[in-house]
XYZ file of C-alpha atoms in Angstrom:
391
model
C 29.547 -1.743 -2.268
C 28.296 -2.521 1.231
C 25.738 -5.307 1.325
C 24.059 -3.664 4.296
C 20.660 -2.030 4.149
C 19.673 1.230 5.798
C 16.373 1.877 7.519
C 15.764 5.596 7.778
C 13.921 6.294 11.000
C 13.438 9.198 13.371
C 10.596 8.998 15.884
C 9.815 12.616 15.069
C 8.374 11.644 11.663
C 5.228 10.583 13.551
C 4.623 14.300 14.006
C 3.393 14.351 10.400
C -0.137 14.557 11.739
C -3.076 16.208 10.005
C -5.378 15.674 12.987
C -7.578 12.994 14.573
C -10.159 12.818 11.780
C -7.654 12.579 8.932
C -7.125 9.151 7.303
C -3.328 9.478 7.290
C -2.938 8.507 10.931
C 0.730 8.595 11.977
C 0.117 5.557 14.186
C 0.733 3.541 11.009
C 4.386 4.643 11.114
C 4.799 3.912 14.822
C 3.177 0.485 14.450
C 5.355 -0.354 11.449
C 8.522 0.454 13.361
C 7.158 -1.520 16.305
C 6.647 -4.582 14.118
C 10.102 -4.185 12.558
C 11.542 -4.237 16.069
C 9.347 -7.149 17.175
C 10.864 -9.273 14.404
C 14.392 -8.075 15.205
C 14.785 -6.534 11.764
C 16.217 -3.402 13.334
C 19.309 -5.543 14.003
C 19.474 -6.722 10.373
C 19.705 -3.147 9.071
C 21.485 0.033 10.074
C 18.827 2.318 11.557
C 19.762 5.895 10.656
C 18.153 9.257 11.417
C 19.120 11.875 8.852
C 18.889 15.646 9.083
C 15.873 17.495 7.653
C 16.187 18.632 4.052
C 17.456 22.196 3.979
C 16.202 25.051 1.862
C 18.629 24.439 -1.015
C 17.641 20.763 -1.164
C 13.918 21.501 -1.074
C 14.393 23.932 -3.935
C 15.777 21.167 -6.155
C 12.070 20.446 -6.767
C 9.909 22.987 -4.936
C 9.476 26.671 -5.776
C 10.848 29.225 -3.337
C 7.436 30.866 -2.850
C 5.846 27.513 -2.010
C 8.473 26.669 0.614
C 7.889 30.117 2.121
C 4.140 29.448 2.202
C 4.685 26.116 3.984
C 6.926 27.807 6.549
C 4.324 30.517 7.170
C 1.531 27.970 7.639
C 3.789 25.891 9.857
C 4.489 28.852 12.143
C 0.805 29.874 12.273
C -1.710 27.433 10.722
C -4.249 30.259 10.538
C -2.057 31.826 7.844
C -2.306 28.800 5.537
C -2.669 29.919 1.936
C -5.129 27.639 0.172
C -3.847 28.776 -3.223
C -0.849 26.535 -2.407
C -3.064 23.626 -1.362
C -2.423 24.346 2.321
C -5.191 24.468 4.932
C -7.506 22.298 2.826
C -9.472 19.202 3.813
C -6.798 16.964 2.295
C -3.834 18.966 3.612
C -4.792 20.778 6.824
C -2.128 23.105 8.161
C -0.593 22.223 11.509
C 2.100 23.685 13.690
C 5.535 22.353 12.788
C 4.355 21.141 9.376
C 7.425 22.442 7.542
C 9.865 20.918 10.001
C 8.426 17.408 9.974
C 7.841 17.439 6.202
C 11.465 18.477 5.679
C 12.534 15.731 8.095
C 10.733 13.058 6.066
C 12.255 14.479 2.878
C 15.681 14.459 4.488
C 15.410 10.737 5.187
C 14.699 9.948 1.526
C 17.443 12.240 0.257
C 19.980 10.706 2.665
C 18.856 7.227 1.634
C 19.524 8.054 -2.012
C 22.921 9.579 -1.209
C 24.008 6.540 0.802
C 22.977 4.095 -1.900
C 24.696 6.054 -4.662
C 27.901 6.456 -2.664
C 28.037 2.758 -1.905
C 27.576 3.194 1.829
C 24.622 0.807 1.640
C 23.144 -1.398 -1.031
C 19.494 -0.768 -0.192
C 17.732 1.907 1.856
C 14.140 2.092 3.072
C 12.160 5.130 4.222
C 8.630 3.919 4.803
C 7.644 7.357 6.149
C 8.359 8.707 2.660
C 6.717 8.207 -0.705
C 4.726 11.460 -0.510
C 4.333 11.463 -4.261
C 1.507 13.961 -4.856
C 3.261 17.160 -3.743
C 3.908 19.449 -6.695
C 6.720 21.957 -7.219
C 4.359 24.755 -6.253
C 1.726 23.176 -4.053
C 0.585 20.559 -1.560
C -1.735 17.811 -2.748
C -3.193 14.517 -1.609
C -1.806 14.472 1.964
C 1.677 15.413 0.676
C 3.548 18.623 1.561
C 7.074 18.007 0.218
C 7.719 15.387 -2.450
C 10.499 13.361 -0.870
C 10.592 10.892 -3.774
C 11.220 13.672 -6.283
C 13.766 15.289 -4.001
C 15.687 12.012 -3.646
C 15.771 11.607 -7.425
C 16.756 15.244 -7.968
C 19.620 14.805 -5.499
C 20.814 11.716 -7.374
C 20.865 13.721 -10.594
C 22.760 16.504 -8.825
C 25.346 13.917 -7.758
C 25.852 12.917 -11.390
C 23.573 9.905 -11.795
C 22.615 9.613 -15.456
C 19.640 7.224 -15.256
C 17.122 6.839 -12.429
C 14.035 4.652 -12.698
C 11.067 5.353 -10.442
C 8.409 2.658 -10.039
C 5.247 3.580 -8.134
C 2.738 0.883 -7.125
C 0.563 3.035 -4.848
C -3.139 2.838 -5.715
C -2.987 6.532 -6.660
C -1.090 7.895 -9.645
C 2.411 9.175 -8.829
C 1.551 12.516 -10.375
C 3.980 14.740 -8.502
C 7.030 12.681 -9.439
C 5.864 12.436 -13.040
C 5.404 16.221 -13.146
C 8.834 16.906 -11.649
C 10.641 14.924 -14.370
C 8.197 15.276 -17.265
C 10.887 16.780 -19.508
C 13.932 14.937 -18.163
C 15.172 11.928 -20.173
C 17.423 10.891 -17.269
C 14.388 9.776 -15.259
C 11.926 7.046 -16.198
C 8.712 7.165 -14.143
C 6.395 4.137 -14.136
C 3.126 4.198 -12.202
C 0.587 1.404 -11.724
C -2.601 2.753 -10.177
C -6.373 2.617 -10.141
C -7.911 4.170 -13.245
C -8.220 7.976 -13.069
C -11.911 7.717 -13.899
C -12.559 6.315 -10.439
C -9.838 7.747 -8.179
C -7.852 10.837 -7.204
C -5.903 12.564 -8.710
C -7.707 11.794 -12.004
C -4.394 11.630 -13.863
C -2.173 8.800 -15.024
C -3.783 7.943 -18.351
C -1.758 5.694 -20.682
C -1.416 8.601 -23.091
C 0.641 10.561 -20.543
C 4.091 9.625 -21.828
C 6.333 12.619 -21.117
C 7.035 15.938 -22.788
C 7.439 16.045 -26.537
C 11.102 15.959 -27.433
C 13.721 14.595 -25.016
C 11.148 13.654 -22.362
C 8.951 11.643 -24.707
C 8.536 8.088 -23.451
C 9.880 9.023 -20.012
C 6.525 8.529 -18.298
C 4.641 5.230 -18.335
C 1.203 4.790 -16.781
C -0.864 1.660 -16.205
C -4.452 2.602 -15.344
C -6.006 -0.450 -13.691
C -9.748 -1.109 -13.600
C -11.414 -0.749 -10.208
C -11.704 -4.154 -8.600
C -8.396 -5.484 -9.947
C -7.144 -8.263 -7.670
C -3.897 -10.121 -7.101
C -3.618 -12.012 -10.378
C -4.423 -8.965 -12.510
C -2.202 -6.617 -10.528
C 0.803 -8.911 -10.766
C 0.085 -9.648 -14.423
C 0.068 -5.907 -15.177
C 3.258 -5.267 -13.210
C 5.177 -8.046 -14.922
C 3.778 -7.149 -18.347
C 5.221 -3.635 -18.130
C 7.867 -2.996 -15.483
C 10.629 -5.611 -16.007
C 10.901 -4.966 -19.752
C 11.170 -1.208 -19.215
C 13.771 -1.555 -16.474
C 15.812 -4.040 -18.539
C 15.840 -1.579 -21.439
C 16.531 1.574 -19.400
C 19.159 -0.017 -17.122
C 18.962 2.545 -14.329
C 21.920 3.239 -12.120
C 19.539 3.556 -9.188
C 16.030 2.136 -8.766
C 13.624 4.148 -6.591
C 10.329 2.469 -5.734
C 7.197 3.652 -3.931
C 5.156 1.024 -2.079
C 1.882 2.612 -1.034
C -0.149 -0.089 0.730
C -3.506 1.351 -0.333
C -3.957 -1.158 -3.181
C -5.164 -3.558 -0.463
C -8.740 -4.833 -0.450
C -9.242 -3.464 3.081
C -8.121 0.070 2.247
C -10.989 2.526 2.829
C -9.994 5.121 0.208
C -9.694 3.107 -3.011
C -11.162 0.253 -5.018
C -8.498 -2.325 -5.850
C -8.600 -5.792 -4.293
C -4.937 -6.653 -3.779
C -3.707 -8.770 -0.863
C -0.718 -8.327 1.400
C 0.783 -11.368 -0.299
C 0.686 -9.744 -3.735
C 2.201 -6.571 -2.288
C 5.029 -8.692 -0.889
C 5.497 -10.352 -4.301
C 5.935 -6.949 -5.973
C 8.395 -5.870 -3.278
C 10.442 -8.986 -4.019
C 10.216 -8.279 -7.753
C 11.522 -4.720 -7.259
C 14.394 -6.069 -5.168
C 15.270 -8.530 -7.927
C 15.108 -5.809 -10.587
C 17.492 -3.645 -8.574
C 20.020 -6.465 -8.429
C 19.549 -7.435 -12.074
C 19.785 -3.985 -13.640
C 20.920 -1.338 -11.105
C 23.891 -3.035 -9.411
C 21.648 -3.566 -6.407
C 21.136 0.163 -5.786
C 17.587 0.356 -4.416
C 15.776 3.109 -2.536
C 12.369 1.890 -1.303
C 9.743 4.296 0.026
C 6.347 3.963 1.682
C 3.374 6.009 0.530
C -0.364 5.713 0.999
C -2.136 3.139 3.106
C -5.092 3.809 5.364
C -5.851 0.407 6.862
C -3.386 1.522 9.508
C -3.469 -1.559 11.759
C -4.221 -4.596 9.599
C -2.278 -3.741 6.446
C 0.321 -0.983 6.529
C 2.609 -2.298 9.300
C 2.727 -5.807 7.872
C 3.272 -4.639 4.286
C 6.140 -2.314 5.119
C 7.709 -4.763 7.565
C 7.873 -7.219 4.654
C 9.542 -4.437 2.636
C 12.161 -3.876 5.326
C 12.810 -7.619 5.625
C 13.285 -7.998 1.876
C 15.646 -5.008 1.727
C 17.611 -6.442 4.665
C 17.971 -9.813 2.897
C 16.115 -11.213 5.917
C 12.610 -11.710 4.508
C 9.770 -12.579 6.844
C 7.993 -15.733 5.676
C 4.323 -15.036 4.922
C 3.056 -17.755 7.249
C 4.967 -16.298 10.204
C 2.931 -15.611 13.345
C 2.900 -11.968 14.372
C 4.668 -11.501 17.740
C 2.225 -11.184 20.626
C 4.225 -8.252 21.992
C 3.359 -6.257 18.874
C -0.317 -7.187 19.078
C -0.262 -5.889 22.640
C 1.232 -2.631 21.340
C -1.516 -2.398 18.726
C -4.199 -2.774 21.353
C -2.539 -0.281 23.693
C -2.290 2.347 20.941
C -5.545 1.803 19.082
C -7.846 -0.464 21.132
C -7.992 -2.688 18.062
C -6.921 -6.307 17.670
C -3.901 -6.744 15.429
C -3.611 -9.373 12.674
C -2.287 -12.803 13.645
C -0.019 -13.709 10.709
C 2.121 -11.998 8.096
C -0.125 -13.212 5.274
C -3.650 -12.825 3.958
C -3.562 -16.534 3.131
C -2.905 -16.094 -0.569
C 0.794 -16.984 -0.742
C 2.149 -17.897 -3.219
C 0.182 -15.660 -5.569
C -0.351 -16.993 -9.082
C -0.814 -14.946 -12.236
C -0.728 -15.545 -15.975
C 2.341 -14.138 -17.698
C 1.800 -11.616 -20.508
C 3.957 -13.732 -22.830
C 1.240 -16.382 -22.791
C -1.030 -14.079 -24.774
C -3.779 -11.607 -23.983
C -7.555 -11.577 -24.051
C -8.874 -8.571 -26.018
C -12.186 -8.793 -24.137
C -10.564 -8.616 -20.689
C -10.520 -5.149 -19.050
C -7.199 -5.731 -17.317
C -5.576 -6.863 -20.550
C -7.060 -3.866 -22.342
C -5.418 -1.595 -19.753
C -2.026 -3.245 -20.144
C -2.233 -3.139 -23.926
C -3.172 0.560 -23.843
C -0.021 1.281 -21.843
C 2.247 -0.792 -24.040
C 0.850 0.747 -27.233
C 1.185 4.300 -25.888
C 4.622 4.116 -24.302
C 6.659 1.185 -25.528
C 7.203 2.304 -29.151
C 8.495 5.664 -27.859
C 11.259 3.701 -26.159
C 11.944 1.519 -29.197
C 10.152 -1.475 -27.656
C 7.492 -3.646 -29.236
C 3.957 -3.017 -27.964
């Protein structure tokens, strides 16, 4: 297998643009790629632009009538059919919507193909991770579910076990739904509790369809306000044991940056440094249990200057085996680009000043009065026995 990493990038993905008032500002993608280049990471990876996902690929996950509805809204946004979630406040229709959504999906599918075929060890598509799109509808800023499509393509290629780990602040509901009945796919999502955040799903009791799919979905519903130590404690109390047991042939991870304390749409209090620690942990899990096969995707993240570019640049560096040290000063050329594009001042270092991040390991025991520990225990009790693991 090649030890090289791929970075999937086509400038045209910045056309995924719901309009000037929408929180998912595509400048976050442009600024991320700018920071990757400023650190020279584009020379540590193979930068590849893949073709858009075609109709047959999209239909691995999405219904034919939904794809037709997206195409109609894309050709004339006035024809957006809200019964498919199109033309809503969350998912406004825009001209060219189908084409750019298929392009983003195509990058994730090509990343998965390359990793499985041994053309690269790791592949990153930070424009991807659009995990809310359902087989028959748009949802939560997501038109086509590139993560699900990448996994579905892996299964089509003969992969027998794919693990999907989602650390976005929102529940990875679309990916869970796509593989709810499929024992070949293990979905694990750590997210803010559905009582306090969209999409109001991802309860610990959601464990997969009865029968073959039972135990195939694992959900950790974190209390609002969870910070670095709790977030890392929850991740390490659940994810490594599941991955070690499942032994996926490919690990697909989603790294939404909206867990950050500066994110305007959610209520966790995680730092950039903890996000970097989880990225490193996912990389290590891929090498330990999936022969290094790792597809890493972006996702949410609405602090588009201070957080998203730094978080996903760390992700690219880790995948390239050229990690950026947290204390590194951000290149002045990139800060100039930030100001030129946004009239904001960019951050000065690649850290929030919390590195290294400490947490208490689950093996040291739990506190039954602690809300974070209650959340972890609820997940372990609901899901672990279904997989033959001790709660």
